[in-house]
Tab-separated table of C-alpha atoms and ligand atoms in Angstrom:
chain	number	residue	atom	x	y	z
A	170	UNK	CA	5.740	-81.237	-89.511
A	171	UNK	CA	9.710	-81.489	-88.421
A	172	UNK	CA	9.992	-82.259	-85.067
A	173	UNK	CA	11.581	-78.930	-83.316
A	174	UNK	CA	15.672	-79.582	-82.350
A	175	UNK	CA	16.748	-78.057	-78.967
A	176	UNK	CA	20.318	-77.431	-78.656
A	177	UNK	CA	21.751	-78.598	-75.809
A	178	UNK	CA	25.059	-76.955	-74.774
A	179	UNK	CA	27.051	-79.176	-71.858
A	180	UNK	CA	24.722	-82.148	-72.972
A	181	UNK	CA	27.371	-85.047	-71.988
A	182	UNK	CA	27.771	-83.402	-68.997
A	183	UNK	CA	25.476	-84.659	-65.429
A	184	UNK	CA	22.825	-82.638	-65.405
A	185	UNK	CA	22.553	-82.325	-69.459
A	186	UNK	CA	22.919	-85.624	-70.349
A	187	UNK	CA	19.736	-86.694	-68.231
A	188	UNK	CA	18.075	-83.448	-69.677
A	189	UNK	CA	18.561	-85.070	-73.476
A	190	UNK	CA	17.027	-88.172	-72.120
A	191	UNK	CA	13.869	-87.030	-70.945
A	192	UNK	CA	13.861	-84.374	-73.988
A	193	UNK	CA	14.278	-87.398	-76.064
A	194	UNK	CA	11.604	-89.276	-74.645
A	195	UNK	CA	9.394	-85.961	-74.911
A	196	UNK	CA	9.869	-86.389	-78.397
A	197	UNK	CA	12.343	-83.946	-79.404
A	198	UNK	CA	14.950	-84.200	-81.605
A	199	UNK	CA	18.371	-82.700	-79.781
A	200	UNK	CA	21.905	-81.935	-80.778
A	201	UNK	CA	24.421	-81.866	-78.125
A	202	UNK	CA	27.145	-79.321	-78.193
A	203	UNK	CA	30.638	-80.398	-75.591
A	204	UNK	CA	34.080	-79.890	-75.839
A	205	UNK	CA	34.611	-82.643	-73.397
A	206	UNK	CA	36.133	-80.518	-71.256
A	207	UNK	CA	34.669	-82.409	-68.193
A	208	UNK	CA	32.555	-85.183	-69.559
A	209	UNK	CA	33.291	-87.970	-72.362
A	210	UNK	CA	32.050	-89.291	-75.505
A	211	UNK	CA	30.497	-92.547	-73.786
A	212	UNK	CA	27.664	-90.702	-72.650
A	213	UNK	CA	26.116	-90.311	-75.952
A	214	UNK	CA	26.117	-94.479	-75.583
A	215	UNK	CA	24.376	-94.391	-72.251
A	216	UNK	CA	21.803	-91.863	-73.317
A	217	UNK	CA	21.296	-93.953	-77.195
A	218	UNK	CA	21.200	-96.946	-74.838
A	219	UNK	CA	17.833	-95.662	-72.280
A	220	UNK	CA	16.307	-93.998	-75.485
A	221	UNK	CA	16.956	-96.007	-78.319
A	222	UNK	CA	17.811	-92.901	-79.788
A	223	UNK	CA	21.580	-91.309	-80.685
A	224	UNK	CA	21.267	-87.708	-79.596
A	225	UNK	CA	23.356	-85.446	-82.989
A	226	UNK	CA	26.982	-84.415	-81.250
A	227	UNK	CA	29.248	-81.563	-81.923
A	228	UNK	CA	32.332	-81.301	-80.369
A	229	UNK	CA	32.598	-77.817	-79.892
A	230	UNK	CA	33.572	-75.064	-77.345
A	231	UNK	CA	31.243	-72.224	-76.666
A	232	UNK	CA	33.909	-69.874	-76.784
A	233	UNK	CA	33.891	-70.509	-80.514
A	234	UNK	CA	31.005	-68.405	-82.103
A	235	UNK	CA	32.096	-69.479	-85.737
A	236	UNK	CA	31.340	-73.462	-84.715
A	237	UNK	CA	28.058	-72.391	-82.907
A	238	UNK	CA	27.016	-70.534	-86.143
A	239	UNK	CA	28.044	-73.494	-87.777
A	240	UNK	CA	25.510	-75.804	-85.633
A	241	UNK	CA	22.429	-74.074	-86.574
A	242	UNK	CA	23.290	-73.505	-90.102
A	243	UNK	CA	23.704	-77.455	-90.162
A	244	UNK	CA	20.402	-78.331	-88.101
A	245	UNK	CA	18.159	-75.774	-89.289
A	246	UNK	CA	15.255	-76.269	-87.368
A	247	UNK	CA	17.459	-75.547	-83.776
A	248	UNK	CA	13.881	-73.999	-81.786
A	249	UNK	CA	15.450	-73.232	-78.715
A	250	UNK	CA	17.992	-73.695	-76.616
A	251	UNK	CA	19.648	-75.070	-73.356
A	252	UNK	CA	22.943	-73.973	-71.739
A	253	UNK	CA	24.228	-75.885	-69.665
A	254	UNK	CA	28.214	-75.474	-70.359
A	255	UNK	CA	29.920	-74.167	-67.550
A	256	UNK	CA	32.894	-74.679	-65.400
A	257	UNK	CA	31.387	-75.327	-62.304
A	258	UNK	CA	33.502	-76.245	-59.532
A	259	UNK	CA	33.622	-72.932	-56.541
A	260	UNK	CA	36.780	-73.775	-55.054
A	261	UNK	CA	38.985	-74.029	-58.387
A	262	UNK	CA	36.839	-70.834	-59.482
A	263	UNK	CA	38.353	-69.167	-56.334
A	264	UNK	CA	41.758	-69.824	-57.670
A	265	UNK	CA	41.142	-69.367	-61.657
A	266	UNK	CA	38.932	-66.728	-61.278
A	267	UNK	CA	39.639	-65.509	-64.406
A	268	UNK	CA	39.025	-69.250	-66.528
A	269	UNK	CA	35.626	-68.895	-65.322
A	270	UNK	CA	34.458	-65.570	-66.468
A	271	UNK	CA	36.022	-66.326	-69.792
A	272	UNK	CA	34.408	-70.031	-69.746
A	273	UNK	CA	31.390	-69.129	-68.152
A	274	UNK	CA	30.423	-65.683	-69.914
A	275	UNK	CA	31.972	-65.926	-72.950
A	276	UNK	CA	30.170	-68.585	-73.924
A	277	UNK	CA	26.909	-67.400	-72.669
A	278	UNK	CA	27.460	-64.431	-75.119
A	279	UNK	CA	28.516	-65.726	-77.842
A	280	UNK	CA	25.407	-68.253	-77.802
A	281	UNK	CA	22.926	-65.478	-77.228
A	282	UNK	CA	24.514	-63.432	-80.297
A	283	UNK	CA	24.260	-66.462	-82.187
A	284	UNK	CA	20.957	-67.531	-81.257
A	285	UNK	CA	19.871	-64.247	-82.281
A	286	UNK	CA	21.292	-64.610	-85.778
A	287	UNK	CA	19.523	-67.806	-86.255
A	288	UNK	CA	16.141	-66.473	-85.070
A	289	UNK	CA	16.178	-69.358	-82.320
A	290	UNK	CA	14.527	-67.074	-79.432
A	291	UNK	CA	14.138	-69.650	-76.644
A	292	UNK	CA	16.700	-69.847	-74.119
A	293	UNK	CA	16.978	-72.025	-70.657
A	294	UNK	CA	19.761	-71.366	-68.551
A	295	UNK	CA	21.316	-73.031	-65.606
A	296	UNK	CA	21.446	-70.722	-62.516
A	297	UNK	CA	21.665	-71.951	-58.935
A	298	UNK	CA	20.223	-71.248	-55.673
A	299	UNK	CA	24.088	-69.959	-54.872
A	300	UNK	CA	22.570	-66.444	-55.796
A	301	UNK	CA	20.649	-66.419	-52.600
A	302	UNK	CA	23.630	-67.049	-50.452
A	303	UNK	CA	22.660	-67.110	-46.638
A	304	UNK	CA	18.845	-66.301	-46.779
A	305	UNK	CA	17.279	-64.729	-44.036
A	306	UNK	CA	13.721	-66.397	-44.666
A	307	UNK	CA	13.453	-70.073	-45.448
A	308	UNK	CA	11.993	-71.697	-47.359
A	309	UNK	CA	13.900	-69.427	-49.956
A	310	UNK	CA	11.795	-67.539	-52.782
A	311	UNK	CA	12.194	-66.357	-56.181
A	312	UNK	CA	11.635	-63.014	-54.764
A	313	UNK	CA	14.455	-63.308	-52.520
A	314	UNK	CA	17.566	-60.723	-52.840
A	315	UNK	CA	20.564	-62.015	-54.550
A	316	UNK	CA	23.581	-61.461	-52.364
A	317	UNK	CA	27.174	-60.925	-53.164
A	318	UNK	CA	28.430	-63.816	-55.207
A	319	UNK	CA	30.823	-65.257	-52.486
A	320	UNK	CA	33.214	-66.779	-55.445
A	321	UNK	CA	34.127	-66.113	-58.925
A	322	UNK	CA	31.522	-68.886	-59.905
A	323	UNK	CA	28.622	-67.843	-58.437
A	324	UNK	CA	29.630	-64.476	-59.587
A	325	UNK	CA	29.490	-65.723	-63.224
A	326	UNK	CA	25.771	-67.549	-62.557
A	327	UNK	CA	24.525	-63.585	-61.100
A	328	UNK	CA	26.262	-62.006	-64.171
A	329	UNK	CA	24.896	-64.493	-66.776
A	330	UNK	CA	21.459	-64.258	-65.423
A	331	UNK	CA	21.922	-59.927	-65.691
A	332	UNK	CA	23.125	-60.482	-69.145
A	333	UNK	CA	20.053	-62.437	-70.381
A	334	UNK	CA	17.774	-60.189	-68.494
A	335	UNK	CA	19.412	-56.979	-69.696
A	336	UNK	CA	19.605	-58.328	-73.394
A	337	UNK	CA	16.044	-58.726	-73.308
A	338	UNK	CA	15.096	-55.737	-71.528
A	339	UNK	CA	16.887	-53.578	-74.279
A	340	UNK	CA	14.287	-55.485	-77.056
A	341	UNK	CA	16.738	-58.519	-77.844
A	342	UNK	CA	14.516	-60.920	-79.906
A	343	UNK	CA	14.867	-63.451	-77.024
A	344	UNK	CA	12.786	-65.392	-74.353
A	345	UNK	CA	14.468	-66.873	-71.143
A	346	UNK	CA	13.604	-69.206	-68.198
A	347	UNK	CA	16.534	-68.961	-65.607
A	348	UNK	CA	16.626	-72.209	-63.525
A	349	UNK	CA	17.856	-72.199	-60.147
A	350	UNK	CA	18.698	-75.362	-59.177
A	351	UNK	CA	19.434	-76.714	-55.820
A	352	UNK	CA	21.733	-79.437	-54.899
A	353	UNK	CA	20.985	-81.935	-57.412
A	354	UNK	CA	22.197	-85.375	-56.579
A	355	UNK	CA	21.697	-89.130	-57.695
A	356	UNK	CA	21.896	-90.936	-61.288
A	357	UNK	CA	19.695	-92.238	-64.119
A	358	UNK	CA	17.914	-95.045	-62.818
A	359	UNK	CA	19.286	-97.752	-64.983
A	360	UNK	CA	22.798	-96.614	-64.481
A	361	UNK	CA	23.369	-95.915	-67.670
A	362	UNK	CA	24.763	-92.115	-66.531
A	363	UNK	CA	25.239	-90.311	-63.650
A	364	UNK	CA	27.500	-87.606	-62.166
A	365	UNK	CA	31.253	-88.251	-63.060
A	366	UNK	CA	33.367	-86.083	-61.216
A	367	UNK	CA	36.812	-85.115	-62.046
A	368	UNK	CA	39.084	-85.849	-59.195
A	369	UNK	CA	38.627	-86.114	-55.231
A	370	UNK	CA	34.459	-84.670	-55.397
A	371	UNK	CA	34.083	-81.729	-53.869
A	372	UNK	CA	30.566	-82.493	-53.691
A	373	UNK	CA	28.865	-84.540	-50.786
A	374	UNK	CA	27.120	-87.394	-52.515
A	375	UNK	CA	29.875	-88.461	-54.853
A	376	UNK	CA	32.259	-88.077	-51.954
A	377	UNK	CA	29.676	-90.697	-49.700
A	378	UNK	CA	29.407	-93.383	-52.610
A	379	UNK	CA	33.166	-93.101	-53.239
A	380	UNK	CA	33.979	-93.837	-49.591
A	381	UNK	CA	31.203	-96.333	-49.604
A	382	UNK	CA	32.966	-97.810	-52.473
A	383	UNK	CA	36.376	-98.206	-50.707
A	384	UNK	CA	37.676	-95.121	-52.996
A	385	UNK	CA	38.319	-92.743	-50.081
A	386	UNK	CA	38.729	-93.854	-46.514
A	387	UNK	CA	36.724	-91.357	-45.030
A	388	UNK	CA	34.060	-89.174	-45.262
A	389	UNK	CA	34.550	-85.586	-43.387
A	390	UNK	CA	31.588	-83.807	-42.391
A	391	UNK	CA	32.658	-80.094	-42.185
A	392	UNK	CA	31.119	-78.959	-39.202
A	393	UNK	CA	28.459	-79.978	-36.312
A	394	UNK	CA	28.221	-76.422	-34.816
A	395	UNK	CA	25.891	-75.088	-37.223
A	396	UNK	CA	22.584	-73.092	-35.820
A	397	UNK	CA	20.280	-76.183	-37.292
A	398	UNK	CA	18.922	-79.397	-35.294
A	399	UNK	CA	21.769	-81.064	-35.213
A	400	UNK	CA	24.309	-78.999	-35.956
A	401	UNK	CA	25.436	-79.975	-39.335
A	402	UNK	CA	24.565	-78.115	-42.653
A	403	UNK	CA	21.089	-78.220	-44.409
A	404	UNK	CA	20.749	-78.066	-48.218
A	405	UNK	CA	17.709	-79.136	-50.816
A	406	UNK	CA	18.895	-82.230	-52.335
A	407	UNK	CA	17.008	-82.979	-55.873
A	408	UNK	CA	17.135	-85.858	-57.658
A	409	UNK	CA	18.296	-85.047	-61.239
A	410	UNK	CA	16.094	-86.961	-63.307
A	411	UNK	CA	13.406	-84.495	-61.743
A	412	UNK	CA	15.485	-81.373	-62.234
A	413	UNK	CA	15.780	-82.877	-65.880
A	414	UNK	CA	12.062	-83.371	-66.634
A	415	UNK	CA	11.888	-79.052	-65.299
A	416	UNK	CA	13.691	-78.192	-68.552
A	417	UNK	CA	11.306	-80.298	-70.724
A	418	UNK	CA	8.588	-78.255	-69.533
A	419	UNK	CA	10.645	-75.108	-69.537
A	420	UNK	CA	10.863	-75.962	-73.035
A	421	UNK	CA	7.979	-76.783	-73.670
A	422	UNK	CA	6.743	-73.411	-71.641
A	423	UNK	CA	8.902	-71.227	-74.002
A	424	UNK	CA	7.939	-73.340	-77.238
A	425	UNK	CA	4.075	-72.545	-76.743
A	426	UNK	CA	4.860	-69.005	-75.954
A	427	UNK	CA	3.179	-69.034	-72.869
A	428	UNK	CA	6.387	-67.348	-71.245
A	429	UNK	CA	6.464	-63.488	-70.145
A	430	UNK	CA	9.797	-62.417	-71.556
A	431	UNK	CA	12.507	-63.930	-68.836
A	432	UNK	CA	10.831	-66.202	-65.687
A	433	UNK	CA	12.912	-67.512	-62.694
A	434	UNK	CA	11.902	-70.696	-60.724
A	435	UNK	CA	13.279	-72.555	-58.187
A	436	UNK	CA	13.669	-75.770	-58.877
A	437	UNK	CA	13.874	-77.759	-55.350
A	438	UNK	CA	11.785	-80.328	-53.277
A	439	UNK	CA	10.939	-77.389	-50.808
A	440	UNK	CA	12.501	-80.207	-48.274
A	441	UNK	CA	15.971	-79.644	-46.250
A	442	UNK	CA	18.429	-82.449	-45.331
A	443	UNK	CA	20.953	-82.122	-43.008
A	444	UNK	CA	24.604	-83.700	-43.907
A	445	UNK	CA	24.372	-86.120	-40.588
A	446	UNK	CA	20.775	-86.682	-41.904
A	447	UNK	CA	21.927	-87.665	-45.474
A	448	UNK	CA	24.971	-89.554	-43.903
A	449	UNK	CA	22.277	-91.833	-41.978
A	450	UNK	CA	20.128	-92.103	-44.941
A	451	UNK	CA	22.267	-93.609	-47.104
A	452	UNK	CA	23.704	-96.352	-44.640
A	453	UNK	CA	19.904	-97.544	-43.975
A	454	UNK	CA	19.119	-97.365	-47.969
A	455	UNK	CA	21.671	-98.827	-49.043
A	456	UNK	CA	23.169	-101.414	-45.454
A	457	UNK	CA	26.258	-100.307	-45.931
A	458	UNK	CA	28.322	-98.569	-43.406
A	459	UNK	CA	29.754	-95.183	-43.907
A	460	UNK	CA	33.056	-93.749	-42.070
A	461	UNK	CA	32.519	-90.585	-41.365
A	462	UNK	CA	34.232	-88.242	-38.721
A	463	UNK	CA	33.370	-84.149	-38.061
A	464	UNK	CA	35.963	-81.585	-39.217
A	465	UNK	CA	36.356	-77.828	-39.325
A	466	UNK	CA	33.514	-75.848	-41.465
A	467	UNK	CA	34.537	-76.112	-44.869
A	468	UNK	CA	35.045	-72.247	-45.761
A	469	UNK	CA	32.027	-70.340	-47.784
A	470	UNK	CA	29.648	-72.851	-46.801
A	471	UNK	CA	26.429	-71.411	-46.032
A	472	UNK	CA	24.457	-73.065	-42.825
A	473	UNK	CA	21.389	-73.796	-44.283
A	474	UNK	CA	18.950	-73.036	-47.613
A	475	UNK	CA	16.290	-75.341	-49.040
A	476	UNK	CA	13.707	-73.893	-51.838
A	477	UNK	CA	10.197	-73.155	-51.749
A	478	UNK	CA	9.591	-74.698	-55.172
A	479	UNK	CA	5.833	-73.100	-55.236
A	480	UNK	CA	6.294	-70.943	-58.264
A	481	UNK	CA	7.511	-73.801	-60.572
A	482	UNK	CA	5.061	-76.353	-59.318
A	483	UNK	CA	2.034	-73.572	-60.031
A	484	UNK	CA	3.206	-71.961	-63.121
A	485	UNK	CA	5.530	-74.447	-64.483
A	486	UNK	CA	3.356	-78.045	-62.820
A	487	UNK	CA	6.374	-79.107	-62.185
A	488	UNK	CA	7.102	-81.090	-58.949
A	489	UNK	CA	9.942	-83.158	-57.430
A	490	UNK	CA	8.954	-86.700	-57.875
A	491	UNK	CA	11.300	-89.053	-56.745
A	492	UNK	CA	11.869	-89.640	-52.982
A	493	UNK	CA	15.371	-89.533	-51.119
A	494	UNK	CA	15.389	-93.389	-50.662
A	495	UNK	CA	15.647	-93.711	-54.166
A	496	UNK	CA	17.591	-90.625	-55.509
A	497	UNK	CA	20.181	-92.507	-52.931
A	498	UNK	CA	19.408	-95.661	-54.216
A	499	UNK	CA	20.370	-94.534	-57.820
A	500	UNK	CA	23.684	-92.835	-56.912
A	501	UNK	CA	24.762	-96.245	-55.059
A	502	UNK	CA	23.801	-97.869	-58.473
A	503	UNK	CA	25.366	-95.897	-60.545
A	504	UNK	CA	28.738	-95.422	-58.019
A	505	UNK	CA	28.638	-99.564	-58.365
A	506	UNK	CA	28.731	-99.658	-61.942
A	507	UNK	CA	31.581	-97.686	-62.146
A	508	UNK	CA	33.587	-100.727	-60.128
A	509	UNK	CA	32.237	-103.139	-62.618
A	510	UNK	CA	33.188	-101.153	-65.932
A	511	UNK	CA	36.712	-100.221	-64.429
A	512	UNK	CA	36.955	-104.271	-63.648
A	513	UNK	CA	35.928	-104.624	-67.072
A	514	UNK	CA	38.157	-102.320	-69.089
B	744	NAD	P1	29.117	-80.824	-65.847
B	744	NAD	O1	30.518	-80.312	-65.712
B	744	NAD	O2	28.868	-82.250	-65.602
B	744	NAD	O3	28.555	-80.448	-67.296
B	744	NAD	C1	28.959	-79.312	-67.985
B	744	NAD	C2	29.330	-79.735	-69.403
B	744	NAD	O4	29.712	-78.562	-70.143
B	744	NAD	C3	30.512	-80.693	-69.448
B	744	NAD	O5	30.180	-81.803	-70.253
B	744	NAD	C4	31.655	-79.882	-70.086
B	744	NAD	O6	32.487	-80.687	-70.893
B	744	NAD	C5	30.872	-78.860	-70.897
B	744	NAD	N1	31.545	-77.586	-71.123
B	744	NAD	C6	32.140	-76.768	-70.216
B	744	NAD	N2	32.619	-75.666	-70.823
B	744	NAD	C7	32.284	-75.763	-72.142
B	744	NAD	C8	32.493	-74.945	-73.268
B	744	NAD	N3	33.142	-73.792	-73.200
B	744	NAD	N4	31.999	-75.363	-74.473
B	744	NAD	C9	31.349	-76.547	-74.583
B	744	NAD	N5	31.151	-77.374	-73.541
B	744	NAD	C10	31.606	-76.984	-72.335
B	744	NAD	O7	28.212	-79.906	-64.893
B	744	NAD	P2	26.715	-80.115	-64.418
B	744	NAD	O8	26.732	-80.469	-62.982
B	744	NAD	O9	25.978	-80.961	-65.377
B	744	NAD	O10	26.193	-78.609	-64.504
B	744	NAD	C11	25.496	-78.136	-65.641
B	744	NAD	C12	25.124	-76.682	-65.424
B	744	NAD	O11	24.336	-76.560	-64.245
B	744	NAD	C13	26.318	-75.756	-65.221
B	744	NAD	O12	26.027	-74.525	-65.839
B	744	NAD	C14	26.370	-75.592	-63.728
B	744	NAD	O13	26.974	-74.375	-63.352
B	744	NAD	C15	24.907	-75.603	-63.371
B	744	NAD	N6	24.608	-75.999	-61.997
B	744	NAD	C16	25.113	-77.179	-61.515
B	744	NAD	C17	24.851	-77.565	-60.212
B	744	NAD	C18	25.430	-78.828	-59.642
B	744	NAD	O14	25.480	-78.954	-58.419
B	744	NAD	N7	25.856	-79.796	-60.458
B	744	NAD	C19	24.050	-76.734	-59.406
B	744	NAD	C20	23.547	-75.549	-59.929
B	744	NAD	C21	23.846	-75.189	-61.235
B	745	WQD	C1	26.662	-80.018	-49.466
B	745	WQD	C2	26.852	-80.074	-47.971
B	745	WQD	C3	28.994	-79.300	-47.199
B	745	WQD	C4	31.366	-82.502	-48.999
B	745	WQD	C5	27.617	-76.617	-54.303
B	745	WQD	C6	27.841	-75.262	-54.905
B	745	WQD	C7	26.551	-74.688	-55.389
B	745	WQD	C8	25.843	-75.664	-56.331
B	745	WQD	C9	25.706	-77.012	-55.711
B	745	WQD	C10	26.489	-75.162	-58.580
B	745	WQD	C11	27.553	-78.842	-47.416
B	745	WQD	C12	28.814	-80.772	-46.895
B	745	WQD	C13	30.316	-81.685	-48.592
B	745	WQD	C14	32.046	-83.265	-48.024
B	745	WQD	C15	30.593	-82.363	-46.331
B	745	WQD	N1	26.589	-75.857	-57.524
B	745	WQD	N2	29.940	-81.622	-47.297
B	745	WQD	N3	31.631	-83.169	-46.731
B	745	WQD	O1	28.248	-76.560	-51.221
B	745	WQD	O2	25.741	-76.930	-51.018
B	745	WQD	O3	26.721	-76.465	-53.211
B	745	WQD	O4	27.003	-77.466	-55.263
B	745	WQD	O5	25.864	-74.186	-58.782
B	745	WQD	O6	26.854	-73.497	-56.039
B	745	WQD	O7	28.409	-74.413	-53.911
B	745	WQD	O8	27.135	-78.637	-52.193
B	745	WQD	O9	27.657	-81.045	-52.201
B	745	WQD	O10	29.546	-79.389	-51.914
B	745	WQD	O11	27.908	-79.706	-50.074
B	745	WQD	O12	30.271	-82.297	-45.150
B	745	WQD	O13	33.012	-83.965	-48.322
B	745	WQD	O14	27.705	-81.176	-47.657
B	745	WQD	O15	29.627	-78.652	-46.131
B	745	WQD	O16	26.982	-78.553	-46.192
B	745	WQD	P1	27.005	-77.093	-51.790
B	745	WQD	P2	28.121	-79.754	-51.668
């Protein structure tokens, strides 16, 4: 029999490209579709290099339903897909607000309509644990309420996750798992990718292994006078080789039909981290020593969510694997290597 293709949209991006590994190594076939927009061609290299497989590439934008018809008409046996492709930074949503509904939505239609055309019914989508905003009980549940989006971002991950649900509440020939991720940090294990961001990160880890690095001088942490132990901000830190092994088994979940028609999980360690606790984490992993003074709360942070993962370890036996120590190894690994190729080019 042909081995069944998933469709990876955003596939050279982070969290995709170590999704296509551990698809790969599941023994699927997958064809990434990018337009680049925030990730390069040299990941297909690190991904053929852990596999020993070259994932198919397209270079194409979502916004183009014509070049996603194209796809499947080219790889016929496209079974289901994952969407990753997003914009996906909050503060530049704030201020192009209007970039990331096109970006964001757009392309979420136009795949669904196309799926549909193609008779590929299995969808996985990348939501976050932004659409819990503040919760008032923690460990945070599936069941929880989703608040007001509190930026044109996670407005667009609320929206896309209505759009799939109302598509296949009005009979749409489609099955969904929504994935709500929570702060997924570190790199592939033998370096060969990892999170590239685009810019100063907005995002704690990169911004710790950049200053560890020598890249940035200091690291601020925004705010101590948070209502947690010790003041700073709490968050569910996954590793993202264990977020990518959930969509193999989301897959896998929708592939064997064993799906109702749209399922939400969590996908966390059920642990929370505080930012000082992180900080001091990383200087006893790694022995280096991180500059670091408190600022101001950053604006729209949140004080404190971490997941209760329950549902996806029962239904989905899916777990978070890897510990801390090494999630923070792997980002100081992979933040290294970056020196060394830049030295090197
Ligand atoms: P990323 O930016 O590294 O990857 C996204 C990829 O999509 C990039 O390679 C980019 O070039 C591509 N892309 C963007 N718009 C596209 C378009 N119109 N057509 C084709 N390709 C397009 O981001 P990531 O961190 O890997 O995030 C992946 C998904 O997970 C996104 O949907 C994001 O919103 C979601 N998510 C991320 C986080 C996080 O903290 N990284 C947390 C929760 C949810
Ligand atoms: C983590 C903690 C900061 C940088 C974001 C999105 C969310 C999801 C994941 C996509 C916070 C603190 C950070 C720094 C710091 N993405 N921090 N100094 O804000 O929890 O979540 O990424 O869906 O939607 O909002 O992640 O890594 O930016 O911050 O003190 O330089 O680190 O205040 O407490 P966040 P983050």
């Amino acid at each position: 029999m042909e081995k069944p293709i998933i469709l990876v949209t955003g596939g050279t991006g982070y969290i995709g490209s170590h999704t296509v590994v551990e698809l790969q190594q599941s023994g699927f076939e997958t064809v990434i579709v990018d337009n680049l927009s925030n990730s390069t061609l040299d990941v297909v290299d690190g991904i053929t290099r852990i596999t020993h497989t070259k994932p198919h590439f397209e270079q194409i934008d979502c916004l183009d339903g014509q070049g996603l018809s194209d796809v499947f008409k080219k790889y016929q046996n496209i079974k289901a897909v994952i969407h990753f492709a997003a914009s996906k930074a909050v503060g530049e949503s704030v201020h192009k607000p209007l970039l990331y509904y096109r970006n964001n939505l757009l392309s979420l239609l136009n795949l669904i309509e196309t799926m549909m055309a193609h008779h590929a019914p299995h969808l996985v989508f990348s939501s976050s644990c932004t659409v819990y905003g503040q919760p008032d009980v923690l460990p945070v549940t599936e069941d929880a309420p989703v608040k007001p989006a509190t930026s044109p971002y996670g407005n667009t991950k609320q929206i896309g996750e209505e759009i799939i649900g109302d598509a296949i509440h009005s009979g749409a020939p489609l099955q969904s798992i929504l994935l709500r991720y929570f702060n997924p940090i570190g790199a592939h294990p033998s370096a060969e990718i990892g999170e590239l961001p685009n810019g100063v990160p907005q995002n704690l880890v990169p911004f710790i292994t950049q200053t560890a690095i020598g890249k940035r001088a200091q690291l601020s942490v925004f705010g101590n006078d948070y209502p947690t132990p010790d003041g700073s901000c709490i968050r569910d830190y996954i590793n993202v080789v264990d977020l990518a092994k959930a969509h193999v088994v989301a897959i896998k979940r929708l592939l064997a039909g064993e799906t109702g028609l749209v399922e939400t999980f969590n996908i966390g360690t059920g642990r929370g981290l505080s930012v000082l606790e992180l900080v001091n984490l990383f200087q006893q992993v790694t022995g280096v020593a991180l500059p670091y003074r408190i600022v101001a709360r950053r604006a729209g942070d949140i004080a404190q969510v971490w997941a209760d993962p329950t549902k996806a370890n029962t239904i989905l036996g899916w777990k978070a694997e890897t510990g801390i120590d090494d999630t923070l190894r792997s980002a100081w690994k992979w933040e290294q290597k970056q020196v060394i190729k830049k030295l090197r080019d």
